[in-house]
Amino acid sequence: MILPSRFSHKRAFTLIELLVVLSIIAMLGVIAAPEFSRTIERARSTACLGNLRSLGVAVNSFVSDNDGRFPYINNPPPYEVYEEDDDLPDDVEPVTMMEAFGQYGISDKSFRCPSDVKMKNFFSSVGTSYEWVPRIDDEPRVAPKVLSRRRGLVERPLGRITIIRDWEGVHFGRSNRLYGDGRVVMVTHPR
């Protein structure tokens, strides 16, 4: 009978081999991390576009139920569009987007862009990631009139009128916009 030797040779990794493998894994992680963060941001931006599409459906439903007219919406404080002394029609009281569109299946989640996650941001201060652009308040869906910088009050096609947009460009210098015709577009901001 042969007894095992105290010095039997077992095959194992050396310290150098382990360090080489760990350094290769670390380098791959450093290379992959920026692409991973870009992929996560693309997913967040896509979710934001989905929120705006849902809001677009709610806007169109509201317009259909209200004689083809867009609502008067006031943004949250301190970014209100209308103040008490504004010259609004007597029977009109501006509402929040949630008050206007909540009955069409819009929840609080729809007003938060997933990229809007910083501690001090618009969502944390005003409760929404999106701003209503008041140029279209009470305008009819057919041939709305909006204020132009050069020509005063003009008719614009709905596809050229932004009605809801991100408060700030949280998507790597880009922001999402909902147009009057229901399109949602990501817009790159010039630097």
PDB file of C-alpha atoms in Angstrom:
ATOM      1  CA  MET A   1       0.000   0.000   0.000  1.00  0.00           C
ATOM      2  CA  ILE A   2       1.293   3.398  -0.972  1.00  0.00           C
ATOM      3  CA  LEU A   3       0.714   6.200   1.476  1.00  0.00           C
ATOM      4  CA  PRO A   4       0.133   9.738   0.163  1.00  0.00           C
ATOM      5  CA  SER A   5       3.102  11.963   0.517  1.00  0.00           C
ATOM      6  CA  ARG A   6       2.973  15.094   2.635  1.00  0.00           C
ATOM      7  CA  PHE A   7       4.247  16.986  -0.355  1.00  0.00           C
ATOM      8  CA  SER A   8       1.799  15.803  -3.011  1.00  0.00           C
ATOM      9  CA  HIS A   9       1.545  18.218  -5.905  1.00  0.00           C
ATOM     10  CA  LYS A  10      -1.948  19.611  -6.314  1.00  0.00           C
ATOM     11  CA  ARG A  11      -2.624  21.851  -9.250  1.00  0.00           C
ATOM     12  CA  ALA A  12      -3.712  25.363  -8.111  1.00  0.00           C
ATOM     13  CA  PHE A  13      -3.588  28.947  -9.342  1.00  0.00           C
ATOM     14  CA  THR A  14      -0.622  31.013  -8.348  1.00  0.00           C
ATOM     15  CA  LEU A  15      -0.996  34.464  -6.864  1.00  0.00           C
ATOM     16  CA  ILE A  16       0.285  36.040 -10.075  1.00  0.00           C
ATOM     17  CA  GLU A  17      -2.305  34.200 -12.177  1.00  0.00           C
ATOM     18  CA  LEU A  18      -5.107  35.351  -9.868  1.00  0.00           C
ATOM     19  CA  LEU A  19      -3.899  38.969 -10.022  1.00  0.00           C
ATOM     20  CA  VAL A  20      -3.756  38.872 -13.828  1.00  0.00           C
ATOM     21  CA  VAL A  21      -7.328  37.520 -14.045  1.00  0.00           C
ATOM     22  CA  LEU A  22      -8.624  40.123 -11.570  1.00  0.00           C
ATOM     23  CA  SER A  23      -6.916  42.975 -13.444  1.00  0.00           C
ATOM     24  CA  ILE A  24      -8.420  41.809 -16.758  1.00  0.00           C
ATOM     25  CA  ILE A  25     -11.907  41.701 -15.185  1.00  0.00           C
ATOM     26  CA  ALA A  26     -11.372  45.187 -13.706  1.00  0.00           C
ATOM     27  CA  MET A  27     -10.300  46.594 -17.104  1.00  0.00           C
ATOM     28  CA  LEU A  28     -13.368  45.086 -18.789  1.00  0.00           C
ATOM     29  CA  GLY A  29     -15.553  46.672 -16.093  1.00  0.00           C
ATOM     30  CA  VAL A  30     -13.969  50.090 -16.679  1.00  0.00           C
ATOM     31  CA  ILE A  31     -14.532  49.767 -20.422  1.00  0.00           C
ATOM     32  CA  ALA A  32     -18.155  48.580 -20.044  1.00  0.00           C
ATOM     33  CA  ALA A  33     -19.302  51.052 -17.332  1.00  0.00           C
ATOM     34  CA  PRO A  34     -19.866  54.104 -19.595  1.00  0.00           C
ATOM     35  CA  GLU A  35     -21.822  52.043 -22.122  1.00  0.00           C
ATOM     36  CA  PHE A  36     -23.882  50.563 -19.308  1.00  0.00           C
ATOM     37  CA  SER A  37     -24.762  54.047 -17.988  1.00  0.00           C
ATOM     38  CA  ARG A  38     -25.708  55.194 -21.520  1.00  0.00           C
ATOM     39  CA  THR A  39     -27.953  52.144 -21.891  1.00  0.00           C
ATOM     40  CA  ILE A  40     -29.649  52.898 -18.575  1.00  0.00           C
ATOM     41  CA  GLU A  41     -30.189  56.544 -19.618  1.00  0.00           C
ATOM     42  CA  ARG A  42     -31.666  55.441 -22.959  1.00  0.00           C
ATOM     43  CA  ALA A  43     -34.117  53.235 -21.066  1.00  0.00           C
ATOM     44  CA  ARG A  44     -35.063  56.134 -18.770  1.00  0.00           C
ATOM     45  CA  SER A  45     -35.533  58.444 -21.738  1.00  0.00           C
ATOM     46  CA  THR A  46     -37.741  55.856 -23.427  1.00  0.00           C
ATOM     47  CA  ALA A  47     -39.875  55.638 -20.276  1.00  0.00           C
ATOM     48  CA  CYS A  48     -40.125  59.451 -20.294  1.00  0.00           C
ATOM     49  CA  LEU A  49     -41.283  59.364 -23.923  1.00  0.00           C
ATOM     50  CA  GLY A  50     -43.905  56.806 -22.859  1.00  0.00           C
ATOM     51  CA  ASN A  51     -45.124  59.162 -20.118  1.00  0.00           C
ATOM     52  CA  LEU A  52     -45.502  61.968 -22.637  1.00  0.00           C
ATOM     53  CA  ARG A  53     -47.347  59.669 -25.070  1.00  0.00           C
ATOM     54  CA  SER A  54     -49.793  58.795 -22.261  1.00  0.00           C
ATOM     55  CA  LEU A  55     -50.243  62.488 -21.529  1.00  0.00           C
ATOM     56  CA  GLY A  56     -50.825  63.076 -25.258  1.00  0.00           C
ATOM     57  CA  VAL A  57     -53.629  60.506 -25.285  1.00  0.00           C
ATOM     58  CA  ALA A  58     -55.159  62.183 -22.213  1.00  0.00           C
ATOM     59  CA  VAL A  59     -54.875  65.628 -23.848  1.00  0.00           C
ATOM     60  CA  ASN A  60     -56.638  64.370 -26.983  1.00  0.00           C
ATOM     61  CA  SER A  61     -59.359  62.742 -24.874  1.00  0.00           C
ATOM     62  CA  PHE A  62     -59.856  65.984 -22.943  1.00  0.00           C
ATOM     63  CA  VAL A  63     -60.075  67.980 -26.172  1.00  0.00           C
ATOM     64  CA  SER A  64     -62.598  65.527 -27.627  1.00  0.00           C
ATOM     65  CA  ASP A  65     -64.775  65.810 -24.512  1.00  0.00           C
ATOM     66  CA  ASN A  66     -64.603  69.629 -24.404  1.00  0.00           C
ATOM     67  CA  ASP A  67     -65.817  70.864 -27.782  1.00  0.00           C
ATOM     68  CA  GLY A  68     -62.400  70.487 -29.403  1.00  0.00           C
ATOM     69  CA  ARG A  69     -60.683  72.998 -27.100  1.00  0.00           C
ATOM     70  CA  PHE A  70     -57.510  72.644 -25.055  1.00  0.00           C
ATOM     71  CA  PRO A  71     -57.707  73.224 -21.282  1.00  0.00           C
ATOM     72  CA  TYR A  72     -56.468  76.191 -19.263  1.00  0.00           C
ATOM     73  CA  ILE A  73     -53.643  74.683 -17.255  1.00  0.00           C
ATOM     74  CA  ASN A  74     -51.549  76.434 -14.662  1.00  0.00           C
ATOM     75  CA  ASN A  75     -48.081  75.134 -13.833  1.00  0.00           C
ATOM     76  CA  PRO A  76     -47.252  74.528 -10.154  1.00  0.00           C
ATOM     77  CA  PRO A  77     -45.852  77.326  -7.967  1.00  0.00           C
ATOM     78  CA  PRO A  78     -43.570  79.197  -8.348  1.00  0.00           C
ATOM     79  CA  TYR A  79     -43.920  78.732 -12.130  1.00  0.00           C
ATOM     80  CA  GLU A  80     -47.592  79.679 -12.473  1.00  0.00           C
ATOM     81  CA  VAL A  81     -48.751  81.024 -15.785  1.00  0.00           C
ATOM     82  CA  TYR A  82     -51.906  82.703 -14.513  1.00  0.00           C
ATOM     83  CA  GLU A  83     -52.317  84.909 -11.503  1.00  0.00           C
ATOM     84  CA  GLU A  84     -55.522  86.032  -9.855  1.00  0.00           C
ATOM     85  CA  ASP A  85     -55.566  89.388 -11.627  1.00  0.00           C
ATOM     86  CA  ASP A  86     -55.129  87.905 -15.125  1.00  0.00           C
ATOM     87  CA  ASP A  87     -57.836  88.692 -17.638  1.00  0.00           C
ATOM     88  CA  LEU A  88     -59.362  85.213 -17.998  1.00  0.00           C
ATOM     89  CA  PRO A  89     -62.943  84.499 -19.025  1.00  0.00           C
ATOM     90  CA  ASP A  90     -65.354  84.592 -16.048  1.00  0.00           C
ATOM     91  CA  ASP A  91     -66.216  80.890 -16.156  1.00  0.00           C
ATOM     92  CA  VAL A  92     -62.585  79.706 -16.405  1.00  0.00           C
ATOM     93  CA  GLU A  93     -60.454  78.537 -13.524  1.00  0.00           C
ATOM     94  CA  PRO A  94     -57.010  77.219 -14.557  1.00  0.00           C
ATOM     95  CA  VAL A  95     -56.300  73.720 -13.236  1.00  0.00           C
ATOM     96  CA  THR A  96     -53.234  71.538 -12.810  1.00  0.00           C
ATOM     97  CA  MET A  97     -52.378  68.871 -15.364  1.00  0.00           C
ATOM     98  CA  MET A  98     -53.407  66.184 -12.862  1.00  0.00           C
ATOM     99  CA  GLU A  99     -56.811  67.812 -12.359  1.00  0.00           C
ATOM    100  CA  ALA A 100     -57.333  68.096 -16.112  1.00  0.00           C
ATOM    101  CA  PHE A 101     -56.089  64.653 -17.165  1.00  0.00           C
ATOM    102  CA  GLY A 102     -56.482  62.435 -14.079  1.00  0.00           C
ATOM    103  CA  GLN A 103     -59.907  61.261 -15.198  1.00  0.00           C
ATOM    104  CA  TYR A 104     -58.324  59.886 -18.389  1.00  0.00           C
ATOM    105  CA  GLY A 105     -56.159  57.316 -16.592  1.00  0.00           C
ATOM    106  CA  ILE A 106     -53.187  59.537 -15.815  1.00  0.00           C
ATOM    107  CA  SER A 107     -51.601  58.849 -12.424  1.00  0.00           C
ATOM    108  CA  ASP A 108     -48.939  60.646 -10.409  1.00  0.00           C
ATOM    109  CA  LYS A 109     -46.324  58.283 -11.878  1.00  0.00           C
ATOM    110  CA  SER A 110     -46.992  59.694 -15.344  1.00  0.00           C
ATOM    111  CA  PHE A 111     -45.710  63.082 -14.200  1.00  0.00           C
ATOM    112  CA  ARG A 112     -42.273  61.827 -13.161  1.00  0.00           C
ATOM    113  CA  CYS A 113     -39.509  61.378 -15.695  1.00  0.00           C
ATOM    114  CA  PRO A 114     -37.273  58.475 -14.567  1.00  0.00           C
ATOM    115  CA  SER A 115     -34.183  60.597 -15.350  1.00  0.00           C
ATOM    116  CA  ASP A 116     -35.421  63.318 -13.005  1.00  0.00           C
ATOM    117  CA  VAL A 117     -34.004  61.643  -9.899  1.00  0.00           C
ATOM    118  CA  LYS A 118     -31.631  64.216  -8.412  1.00  0.00           C
ATOM    119  CA  MET A 119     -32.327  65.470  -4.894  1.00  0.00           C
ATOM    120  CA  LYS A 120     -32.745  69.126  -5.925  1.00  0.00           C
ATOM    121  CA  ASN A 121     -34.661  69.124  -9.175  1.00  0.00           C
ATOM    122  CA  PHE A 122     -37.978  70.256 -10.581  1.00  0.00           C
ATOM    123  CA  PHE A 123     -39.830  67.097  -9.585  1.00  0.00           C
ATOM    124  CA  SER A 124     -38.788  67.395  -5.942  1.00  0.00           C
ATOM    125  CA  SER A 125     -39.719  71.080  -5.821  1.00  0.00           C
ATOM    126  CA  VAL A 126     -42.930  71.225  -7.914  1.00  0.00           C
ATOM    127  CA  GLY A 127     -44.155  67.600  -8.102  1.00  0.00           C
ATOM    128  CA  THR A 128     -43.898  67.141 -11.860  1.00  0.00           C
ATOM    129  CA  SER A 129     -41.111  66.650 -14.401  1.00  0.00           C
ATOM    130  CA  TYR A 130     -43.166  68.220 -17.188  1.00  0.00           C
ATOM    131  CA  GLU A 131     -44.204  71.763 -18.007  1.00  0.00           C
ATOM    132  CA  TRP A 132     -47.438  72.729 -19.742  1.00  0.00           C
ATOM    133  CA  VAL A 133     -46.722  75.309 -22.429  1.00  0.00           C
ATOM    134  CA  PRO A 134     -49.661  77.725 -22.150  1.00  0.00           C
ATOM    135  CA  ARG A 135     -49.625  79.050 -25.722  1.00  0.00           C
ATOM    136  CA  ILE A 136     -52.446  76.692 -26.644  1.00  0.00           C
ATOM    137  CA  ASP A 137     -54.800  77.265 -23.667  1.00  0.00           C
ATOM    138  CA  ASP A 138     -58.461  77.344 -24.753  1.00  0.00           C
ATOM    139  CA  GLU A 139     -57.511  77.168 -28.433  1.00  0.00           C
ATOM    140  CA  PRO A 140     -59.532  74.903 -30.744  1.00  0.00           C
ATOM    141  CA  ARG A 141     -57.872  71.769 -32.100  1.00  0.00           C
ATOM    142  CA  VAL A 142     -58.660  72.970 -35.606  1.00  0.00           C
ATOM    143  CA  ALA A 143     -56.509  75.965 -36.597  1.00  0.00           C
ATOM    144  CA  PRO A 144     -55.232  77.091 -33.191  1.00  0.00           C
ATOM    145  CA  LYS A 145     -53.816  80.590 -32.935  1.00  0.00           C
ATOM    146  CA  VAL A 146     -50.571  81.128 -31.053  1.00  0.00           C
ATOM    147  CA  LEU A 147     -48.359  84.114 -30.406  1.00  0.00           C
ATOM    148  CA  SER A 148     -45.444  84.346 -32.806  1.00  0.00           C
ATOM    149  CA  ARG A 149     -42.341  86.371 -31.983  1.00  0.00           C
ATOM    150  CA  ARG A 150     -42.325  88.076 -35.360  1.00  0.00           C
ATOM    151  CA  ARG A 151     -45.925  88.220 -36.557  1.00  0.00           C
ATOM    152  CA  GLY A 152     -48.105  88.369 -33.452  1.00  0.00           C
ATOM    153  CA  LEU A 153     -51.116  86.042 -33.232  1.00  0.00           C
ATOM    154  CA  VAL A 154     -50.944  83.476 -36.047  1.00  0.00           C
ATOM    155  CA  GLU A 155     -52.496  80.113 -36.904  1.00  0.00           C
ATOM    156  CA  ARG A 156     -50.065  77.231 -36.558  1.00  0.00           C
ATOM    157  CA  PRO A 157     -50.433  73.550 -37.436  1.00  0.00           C
ATOM    158  CA  LEU A 158     -50.689  71.407 -34.296  1.00  0.00           C
ATOM    159  CA  GLY A 159     -47.531  69.558 -35.317  1.00  0.00           C
ATOM    160  CA  ARG A 160     -45.510  72.738 -34.755  1.00  0.00           C
ATOM    161  CA  ILE A 161     -46.907  73.612 -31.313  1.00  0.00           C
ATOM    162  CA  THR A 162     -45.217  72.229 -28.196  1.00  0.00           C
ATOM    163  CA  ILE A 163     -47.798  71.646 -25.480  1.00  0.00           C
ATOM    164  CA  ILE A 164     -45.835  69.693 -22.822  1.00  0.00           C
ATOM    165  CA  ARG A 165     -42.060  69.461 -22.354  1.00  0.00           C
ATOM    166  CA  ASP A 166     -39.432  68.440 -19.813  1.00  0.00           C
ATOM    167  CA  TRP A 167     -38.726  71.182 -17.269  1.00  0.00           C
ATOM    168  CA  GLU A 168     -35.031  70.726 -17.885  1.00  0.00           C
ATOM    169  CA  GLY A 169     -32.768  68.758 -20.204  1.00  0.00           C
ATOM    170  CA  VAL A 170     -32.155  65.746 -17.957  1.00  0.00           C
ATOM    171  CA  HIS A 171     -31.388  63.367 -20.828  1.00  0.00           C
ATOM    172  CA  PHE A 172     -27.718  64.278 -21.398  1.00  0.00           C
ATOM    173  CA  GLY A 173     -28.540  67.767 -22.709  1.00  0.00           C
ATOM    174  CA  ARG A 174     -31.706  66.676 -24.514  1.00  0.00           C
ATOM    175  CA  SER A 175     -35.338  67.039 -23.571  1.00  0.00           C
ATOM    176  CA  ASN A 176     -38.585  65.456 -24.661  1.00  0.00           C
ATOM    177  CA  ARG A 177     -41.537  67.372 -26.067  1.00  0.00           C
ATOM    178  CA  LEU A 178     -45.158  66.529 -26.787  1.00  0.00           C
ATOM    179  CA  TYR A 179     -46.593  68.364 -29.786  1.00  0.00           C
ATOM    180  CA  GLY A 180     -50.236  69.243 -30.356  1.00  0.00           C
ATOM    181  CA  ASP A 181     -50.675  66.498 -32.938  1.00  0.00           C
ATOM    182  CA  GLY A 182     -49.642  63.841 -30.379  1.00  0.00           C
ATOM    183  CA  ARG A 183     -46.055  63.353 -31.563  1.00  0.00           C
ATOM    184  CA  VAL A 184     -43.362  62.979 -28.915  1.00  0.00           C
ATOM    185  CA  VAL A 185     -39.887  64.080 -29.950  1.00  0.00           C
ATOM    186  CA  MET A 186     -36.499  64.207 -28.244  1.00  0.00           C
ATOM    187  CA  VAL A 187     -34.895  67.600 -28.874  1.00  0.00           C
ATOM    188  CA  THR A 188     -31.139  68.228 -28.622  1.00  0.00           C
ATOM    189  CA  HIS A 189     -30.236  71.528 -27.008  1.00  0.00           C
ATOM    190  CA  PRO A 190     -27.480  73.611 -28.629  1.00  0.00           C
ATOM    191  CA  ARG A 191     -24.422  74.115 -26.449  1.00  0.00           C
TER     192      ARG A 191
END
